[in-house]
mmCIF file of C-alpha atoms in Angstrom:
data_model
loop_
_atom_site.group_PDB
_atom_site.id
_atom_site.type_symbol
_atom_site.label_atom_id
_atom_site.label_comp_id
_atom_site.label_asym_id
_atom_site.label_seq_id
_atom_site.Cartn_x
_atom_site.Cartn_y
_atom_site.Cartn_z
ATOM 1 C CA UNK J 16 -64.672 -141.049 90.051
ATOM 2 C CA UNK J 17 -65.787 -141.900 93.207
ATOM 3 C CA UNK J 18 -68.871 -144.588 93.481
ATOM 4 C CA UNK J 19 -71.327 -141.902 95.661
ATOM 5 C CA UNK J 20 -69.946 -139.451 93.191
ATOM 6 C CA UNK J 21 -71.410 -141.229 90.178
ATOM 7 C CA UNK J 22 -74.778 -141.988 92.042
ATOM 8 C CA UNK J 23 -75.354 -138.557 92.887
ATOM 9 C CA UNK J 24 -74.910 -137.209 90.106
ATOM 10 C CA UNK J 25 -76.848 -139.429 88.160
ATOM 11 C CA UNK J 26 -80.100 -139.041 90.730
ATOM 12 C CA UNK J 27 -79.376 -135.584 89.900
ATOM 13 C CA UNK J 28 -79.193 -136.363 86.239
ATOM 14 C CA UNK J 29 -82.503 -138.418 86.828
ATOM 15 C CA UNK J 30 -84.122 -135.161 88.417
ATOM 16 C CA UNK J 31 -82.679 -133.229 85.515
ATOM 17 C CA UNK J 32 -83.505 -134.588 82.066
ATOM 18 C CA UNK J 33 -86.976 -135.287 83.602
ATOM 19 C CA UNK J 34 -87.850 -131.818 83.939
ATOM 20 C CA UNK J 35 -86.216 -131.426 80.493
ATOM 21 C CA UNK J 36 -87.851 -134.133 78.926
ATOM 22 C CA UNK J 37 -91.358 -133.935 76.192
ATOM 23 C CA UNK J 38 -93.854 -135.406 78.269
ATOM 24 C CA UNK J 39 -95.202 -138.618 76.018
ATOM 25 C CA UNK J 40 -92.208 -139.175 76.068
ATOM 26 C CA UNK J 41 -92.045 -139.133 80.379
ATOM 27 C CA UNK J 42 -92.227 -142.435 82.993
ATOM 28 C CA UNK J 43 -95.762 -142.404 83.578
ATOM 29 C CA UNK J 44 -95.496 -141.458 87.600
ATOM 30 C CA UNK J 45 -93.341 -138.193 85.862
ATOM 31 C CA UNK J 46 -96.266 -137.839 83.597
ATOM 32 C CA UNK J 47 -99.058 -138.127 86.963
ATOM 33 C CA UNK J 48 -98.040 -134.330 87.169
ATOM 34 C CA UNK J 49 -100.505 -132.909 89.961
ATOM 35 C CA UNK J 50 -103.674 -131.133 88.194
ATOM 36 C CA UNK J 51 -104.019 -127.357 88.301
ATOM 37 C CA UNK J 52 -105.429 -126.971 91.343
ATOM 38 C CA UNK J 53 -105.670 -124.067 93.968
ATOM 39 C CA UNK J 54 -104.207 -123.607 97.376
ATOM 40 C CA UNK J 55 -106.274 -124.585 100.998
ATOM 41 C CA UNK J 56 -105.611 -120.608 101.854
ATOM 42 C CA UNK J 57 -107.495 -117.624 100.995
ATOM 43 C CA UNK J 58 -105.602 -114.927 99.469
ATOM 44 C CA UNK J 59 -106.755 -112.317 102.759
ATOM 45 C CA UNK J 60 -104.460 -115.632 104.469
ATOM 46 C CA UNK J 61 -101.867 -115.592 102.360
ATOM 47 C CA UNK J 62 -101.180 -112.129 103.364
ATOM 48 C CA UNK J 63 -102.847 -112.656 106.737
ATOM 49 C CA UNK J 64 -99.492 -114.628 106.852
ATOM 50 C CA UNK J 65 -97.187 -112.611 104.441
ATOM 51 C CA UNK J 66 -97.491 -109.573 106.584
ATOM 52 C CA UNK J 67 -96.232 -111.309 110.026
ATOM 53 C CA UNK J 68 -92.752 -112.704 108.420
ATOM 54 C CA UNK J 69 -90.190 -109.711 109.388
ATOM 55 C CA UNK J 70 -88.250 -107.983 107.075
ATOM 56 C CA UNK J 71 -85.553 -108.974 106.056
ATOM 57 C CA UNK J 72 -82.198 -107.391 106.857
ATOM 58 C CA UNK J 73 -81.127 -103.648 106.649
ATOM 59 C CA UNK J 74 -78.043 -103.618 104.377
ATOM 60 C CA UNK J 75 -75.360 -103.135 106.512
ATOM 61 C CA UNK J 76 -76.823 -104.872 109.390
ATOM 62 C CA UNK J 77 -74.103 -107.439 111.693
ATOM 63 C CA UNK J 78 -77.079 -109.850 110.337
ATOM 64 C CA UNK J 79 -76.912 -108.252 107.095
ATOM 65 C CA UNK J 80 -72.810 -108.797 106.998
ATOM 66 C CA UNK J 81 -72.819 -112.115 109.078
ATOM 67 C CA UNK J 82 -74.415 -113.869 106.374
ATOM 68 C CA UNK J 83 -72.858 -112.422 103.598
ATOM 69 C CA UNK J 84 -69.957 -113.030 105.537
ATOM 70 C CA UNK J 85 -70.732 -117.095 106.140
ATOM 71 C CA UNK J 86 -71.996 -117.456 102.257
ATOM 72 C CA UNK J 87 -68.994 -116.819 101.499
ATOM 73 C CA UNK J 88 -67.441 -119.502 103.527
ATOM 74 C CA UNK J 89 -70.016 -122.070 100.941
ATOM 75 C CA UNK J 90 -67.823 -121.372 97.709
ATOM 76 C CA UNK J 91 -65.471 -124.528 99.784
ATOM 77 C CA UNK J 92 -68.076 -126.899 97.919
ATOM 78 C CA UNK J 93 -69.166 -126.321 94.875
ATOM 79 C CA UNK J 94 -68.138 -129.146 92.831
ATOM 80 C CA UNK J 95 -68.369 -131.116 95.807
ATOM 81 C CA UNK J 96 -70.467 -134.101 96.463
ATOM 82 C CA UNK J 97 -72.777 -132.237 98.719
ATOM 83 C CA UNK J 98 -72.806 -129.525 95.668
ATOM 84 C CA UNK J 99 -74.732 -131.786 93.472
ATOM 85 C CA UNK J 100 -77.129 -132.811 96.129
ATOM 86 C CA UNK J 101 -77.996 -128.654 96.332
ATOM 87 C CA UNK J 102 -78.200 -129.375 91.998
ATOM 88 C CA UNK J 103 -80.626 -132.153 92.133
ATOM 89 C CA UNK J 104 -83.415 -130.113 95.641
ATOM 90 C CA UNK J 105 -83.002 -127.634 93.054
ATOM 91 C CA UNK J 106 -86.309 -128.863 91.342
ATOM 92 C CA UNK J 107 -88.611 -127.548 94.092
ATOM 93 C CA UNK J 108 -92.228 -128.590 91.889
ATOM 94 C CA UNK J 109 -94.144 -132.111 92.524
ATOM 95 C CA UNK J 110 -93.995 -134.471 91.638
ATOM 96 C CA UNK J 111 -90.193 -134.745 91.390
ATOM 97 C CA UNK J 112 -89.549 -132.945 94.198
ATOM 98 C CA UNK J 113 -91.157 -135.240 96.055
ATOM 99 C CA UNK J 114 -88.798 -137.891 95.192
ATOM 100 C CA UNK J 115 -86.132 -136.236 97.571
ATOM 101 C CA UNK J 116 -87.762 -137.303 100.197
ATOM 102 C CA UNK J 117 -87.372 -140.988 98.905
ATOM 103 C CA UNK J 118 -84.689 -141.677 100.876
ATOM 104 C CA UNK J 119 -85.999 -140.067 104.303
ATOM 105 C CA UNK J 120 -89.634 -142.382 103.962
ATOM 106 C CA UNK J 121 -87.927 -145.413 102.560
ATOM 107 C CA UNK J 122 -89.772 -145.710 99.214
ATOM 108 C CA UNK J 123 -89.593 -144.921 95.488
ATOM 109 C CA UNK J 124 -91.585 -142.100 94.490
ATOM 110 C CA UNK J 125 -90.756 -141.901 91.268
ATOM 111 C CA UNK J 126 -91.357 -145.676 90.169
ATOM 112 C CA UNK J 127 -95.999 -145.055 91.456
ATOM 113 C CA UNK J 128 -98.229 -142.936 90.788
ATOM 114 C CA UNK J 129 -100.099 -141.390 92.965
ATOM 115 C CA UNK J 130 -102.011 -138.588 91.449
ATOM 116 C CA UNK J 131 -103.753 -137.380 95.290
ATOM 117 C CA UNK J 132 -100.395 -137.384 96.765
ATOM 118 C CA UNK J 133 -99.145 -135.043 94.252
ATOM 119 C CA UNK J 134 -102.256 -133.305 94.200
ATOM 120 C CA UNK J 135 -101.633 -132.521 98.218
ATOM 121 C CA UNK J 136 -98.475 -131.199 97.197
ATOM 122 C CA UNK J 137 -99.308 -128.829 94.281
ATOM 123 C CA UNK J 138 -101.798 -127.238 96.607
ATOM 124 C CA UNK J 139 -99.614 -126.972 99.281
ATOM 125 C CA UNK J 140 -96.716 -125.581 96.920
ATOM 126 C CA UNK J 141 -99.564 -122.590 95.680
ATOM 127 C CA UNK J 142 -99.228 -121.593 99.177
ATOM 128 C CA UNK J 143 -96.282 -121.367 100.807
ATOM 129 C CA UNK J 144 -95.780 -119.980 96.793
ATOM 130 C CA UNK J 145 -98.019 -117.565 96.987
ATOM 131 C CA UNK J 146 -96.747 -116.710 100.952
ATOM 132 C CA UNK J 147 -92.853 -116.349 100.109
ATOM 133 C CA UNK J 148 -93.488 -114.141 96.941
ATOM 134 C CA UNK J 149 -95.647 -111.412 99.086
ATOM 135 C CA UNK J 150 -93.388 -111.329 101.247
ATOM 136 C CA UNK J 151 -90.521 -110.608 98.570
ATOM 137 C CA UNK J 152 -92.800 -108.239 97.113
ATOM 138 C CA UNK J 153 -92.730 -106.410 99.993
ATOM 139 C CA UNK J 154 -88.573 -105.699 100.584
ATOM 140 C CA UNK J 155 -86.728 -106.295 98.117
ATOM 141 C CA UNK J 156 -83.043 -107.785 99.255
ATOM 142 C CA UNK J 157 -80.069 -109.020 96.760
ATOM 143 C CA UNK J 158 -79.064 -113.070 96.022
ATOM 144 C CA UNK J 159 -76.176 -114.439 97.063
ATOM 145 C CA UNK J 160 -75.824 -114.032 93.246
ATOM 146 C CA UNK J 161 -76.611 -110.889 92.732
ATOM 147 C CA UNK J 162 -74.387 -109.724 95.667
ATOM 148 C CA UNK J 163 -71.987 -110.839 93.613
ATOM 149 C CA UNK J 164 -71.932 -111.324 89.635
ATOM 150 C CA UNK J 165 -69.082 -113.798 89.531
ATOM 151 C CA UNK J 166 -70.624 -115.352 91.725
ATOM 152 C CA UNK J 167 -71.189 -119.606 90.218
ATOM 153 C CA UNK J 168 -74.575 -121.219 91.565
ATOM 154 C CA UNK J 169 -75.085 -124.768 91.107
ATOM 155 C CA UNK J 170 -78.310 -124.189 88.148
ATOM 156 C CA UNK J 171 -79.020 -122.424 85.198
ATOM 157 C CA UNK J 172 -79.847 -118.671 86.584
ATOM 158 C CA UNK J 173 -81.258 -116.027 84.712
ATOM 159 C CA UNK J 174 -79.394 -112.685 85.190
ATOM 160 C CA UNK J 175 -83.353 -111.639 86.572
ATOM 161 C CA UNK J 176 -82.866 -114.990 87.996
ATOM 162 C CA UNK J 177 -79.804 -112.930 89.761
ATOM 163 C CA UNK J 178 -81.623 -109.868 89.713
ATOM 164 C CA UNK J 179 -84.781 -111.579 91.548
ATOM 165 C CA UNK J 180 -85.576 -111.063 95.572
ATOM 166 C CA UNK J 181 -83.743 -113.437 97.817
ATOM 167 C CA UNK J 182 -85.801 -113.237 101.098
ATOM 168 C CA UNK J 183 -87.686 -115.198 102.376
ATOM 169 C CA UNK J 184 -86.435 -117.912 100.675
ATOM 170 C CA UNK J 185 -89.458 -118.916 98.956
ATOM 171 C CA UNK J 186 -87.031 -123.087 98.476
ATOM 172 C CA UNK J 187 -86.831 -122.847 102.326
ATOM 173 C CA UNK J 188 -90.618 -121.818 102.543
ATOM 174 C CA UNK J 189 -92.022 -124.910 100.034
ATOM 175 C CA UNK J 190 -89.555 -127.872 101.186
ATOM 176 C CA UNK J 191 -90.115 -126.822 104.255
ATOM 177 C CA UNK J 192 -94.061 -127.490 103.922
ATOM 178 C CA UNK J 193 -93.213 -130.679 101.647
ATOM 179 C CA UNK J 194 -91.185 -131.451 105.472
ATOM 180 C CA UNK J 195 -94.815 -130.885 107.826
ATOM 181 C CA UNK J 196 -96.178 -133.021 104.920
ATOM 182 C CA UNK J 197 -94.662 -136.001 105.096
ATOM 183 C CA UNK J 198 -93.910 -135.804 108.590
ATOM 184 C CA UNK J 199 -98.269 -135.142 108.917
ATOM 185 C CA UNK J 200 -98.002 -138.629 106.337
ATOM 186 C CA UNK J 201 -96.079 -140.920 108.256
ATOM 187 C CA UNK J 202 -95.201 -139.832 112.020
ATOM 188 C CA UNK J 203 -92.695 -142.424 111.835
ATOM 189 C CA UNK J 204 -91.056 -140.670 110.305
ATOM 190 C CA UNK J 205 -90.932 -137.539 110.723
ATOM 191 C CA UNK J 206 -87.990 -136.830 111.573
ATOM 192 C CA UNK J 207 -86.591 -138.021 108.602
ATOM 193 C CA UNK J 208 -88.791 -135.881 106.489
ATOM 194 C CA UNK J 209 -88.372 -133.250 108.241
ATOM 195 C CA UNK J 210 -84.255 -132.966 108.616
ATOM 196 C CA UNK J 211 -84.558 -133.771 104.742
ATOM 197 C CA UNK J 212 -86.908 -130.506 103.836
ATOM 198 C CA UNK J 213 -84.210 -129.163 106.488
ATOM 199 C CA UNK J 214 -81.083 -129.930 103.393
ATOM 200 C CA UNK J 215 -83.258 -128.706 101.163
ATOM 201 C CA UNK J 216 -83.119 -124.953 102.588
ATOM 202 C CA UNK J 217 -79.363 -125.473 103.483
ATOM 203 C CA UNK J 218 -78.344 -126.281 99.271
ATOM 204 C CA UNK J 219 -79.990 -123.082 98.689
ATOM 205 C CA UNK J 220 -77.538 -122.173 100.742
ATOM 206 C CA UNK J 221 -75.131 -124.220 99.138
ATOM 207 C CA UNK J 222 -75.868 -122.422 96.085
ATOM 208 C CA UNK J 223 -75.295 -119.248 96.680
ATOM 209 C CA UNK J 224 -78.916 -118.343 95.926
ATOM 210 C CA UNK J 225 -80.054 -117.400 99.290
ATOM 211 C CA UNK J 226 -78.312 -115.422 102.174
ATOM 212 C CA UNK J 227 -78.941 -118.400 106.000
ATOM 213 C CA UNK J 228 -81.600 -115.462 107.440
ATOM 214 C CA UNK J 229 -82.923 -115.812 104.071
ATOM 215 C CA UNK J 230 -83.921 -119.446 104.699
ATOM 216 C CA UNK J 231 -84.273 -119.221 108.117
ATOM 217 C CA UNK J 232 -87.299 -116.819 106.584
ATOM 218 C CA UNK J 233 -87.722 -119.609 104.563
ATOM 219 C CA UNK J 234 -88.377 -121.963 107.085
ATOM 220 C CA UNK J 235 -90.555 -120.097 110.285
ATOM 221 C CA UNK J 236 -93.181 -118.558 107.559
ATOM 222 C CA UNK J 237 -92.984 -122.905 105.894
ATOM 223 C CA UNK J 238 -94.304 -124.484 108.943
ATOM 224 C CA UNK J 239 -97.404 -121.247 110.095
ATOM 225 C CA UNK J 240 -98.059 -121.769 105.974
ATOM 226 C CA UNK J 241 -98.731 -125.573 106.820
ATOM 227 C CA UNK J 242 -101.231 -125.166 110.090
ATOM 228 C CA UNK J 243 -102.579 -122.812 108.347
ATOM 229 C CA UNK J 244 -103.498 -125.013 105.899
ATOM 230 C CA UNK J 245 -104.078 -128.123 107.866
ATOM 231 C CA UNK J 246 -106.806 -126.243 109.519
ATOM 232 C CA UNK J 247 -108.952 -126.070 106.156
ATOM 233 C CA UNK J 248 -111.957 -127.823 105.627
ATOM 234 C CA UNK J 249 -110.420 -131.213 103.350
ATOM 235 C CA UNK J 250 -107.330 -131.192 104.229
ATOM 236 C CA UNK J 251 -108.113 -134.405 106.218
ATOM 237 C CA UNK J 252 -109.665 -135.819 103.343
ATOM 238 C CA UNK J 253 -106.607 -135.036 101.636
ATOM 239 C CA UNK J 254 -104.720 -136.088 103.925
ATOM 240 C CA UNK J 255 -105.510 -139.386 104.426
ATOM 241 C CA UNK J 256 -105.815 -140.256 100.389
ATOM 242 C CA UNK J 257 -102.150 -139.555 100.392
ATOM 243 C CA UNK J 258 -101.681 -141.154 103.452
ATOM 244 C CA UNK J 259 -103.563 -143.858 101.024
ATOM 245 C CA UNK J 260 -101.056 -143.990 98.512
ATOM 246 C CA UNK J 261 -97.780 -143.078 100.335
ATOM 247 C CA UNK J 262 -98.765 -146.560 102.573
ATOM 248 C CA UNK J 263 -99.894 -148.769 99.087
ATOM 249 C CA UNK J 264 -96.163 -146.781 97.514
ATOM 250 C CA UNK J 265 -93.842 -148.583 100.304
ATOM 251 C CA UNK J 266 -96.578 -152.005 100.290
ATOM 252 C CA UNK J 267 -93.730 -152.698 96.917
ATOM 253 C CA UNK J 268 -91.494 -152.206 98.719
ATOM 254 C CA UNK J 269 -88.824 -150.374 95.909
ATOM 255 C CA UNK J 270 -86.952 -147.828 97.440
ATOM 256 C CA UNK J 271 -83.665 -145.207 95.293
ATOM 257 C CA UNK J 272 -81.461 -145.689 94.632
ATOM 258 C CA UNK J 273 -78.893 -142.756 95.210
ATOM 259 C CA UNK J 274 -80.052 -142.872 98.521
ATOM 260 C CA UNK J 275 -75.855 -144.251 100.036
ATOM 261 C CA UNK J 276 -75.312 -141.389 97.666
ATOM 262 C CA UNK J 277 -77.753 -138.981 99.294
ATOM 263 C CA UNK J 278 -75.912 -140.085 102.855
ATOM 264 C CA UNK J 279 -72.448 -139.417 101.985
ATOM 265 C CA UNK J 280 -73.089 -135.895 100.927
ATOM 266 C CA UNK J 281 -75.421 -135.370 103.395
ATOM 267 C CA UNK J 282 -72.350 -136.155 105.554
ATOM 268 C CA UNK J 283 -70.196 -133.449 103.936
ATOM 269 C CA UNK J 284 -69.319 -130.662 107.093
ATOM 270 C CA UNK J 285 -70.233 -127.286 106.141
ATOM 271 C CA UNK J 286 -68.972 -124.393 106.240
#
């Protein structure tokens, strides 16, 4: 097995194992999950953001047909390094999902306790997830794995999951919000943070869970959610507290051992 593939498998396995391990047996950083907190945005503002999102492409339209043609091309990546990275990217909840940004930021978030960072990201997760779900409730579009019952996904998908709505990509919405937040926390690495957020959206194409226009709409919505959240009272204080934690984590000098594997996977040409 190539070294990069083995390393990426280890990263994916770590995320999967932590997600399924009883809390009492998890590392301290994983146990330090974000406290339950509502998002920054009011229900009315979330609804306004959802209402501003265009409806999904009409079935049989040129956009819909182009989406389906390109989605089919992503089958060529099944079981590749990029497929394995997409498997890891399927984890979107803090604190585990924040480790997807380790290599972009040059840190090792899984090695430290960061309650303020986790709280910030949990609140942003709540806002972005709520906004995406309201758009999905307004107009249904089937997922690639729903349109094709034989389509493989890089994650475990229930029958209900196959039948759930694809537009917009909630995963892409959440990833984009994370990317914007990390860009604000570490402006010197803003480009790298936003690139990983985009790659997390592309991972949903690799997985067969979304079509390209689903991901594109999710990115637009995610940026709008972050812009709105960053203008709310208390956000700047939360950002400052999270930035202090990120600075302390960087000072430890620890970095992720999976970065070489990630670079290899991200170098895989997409169809």
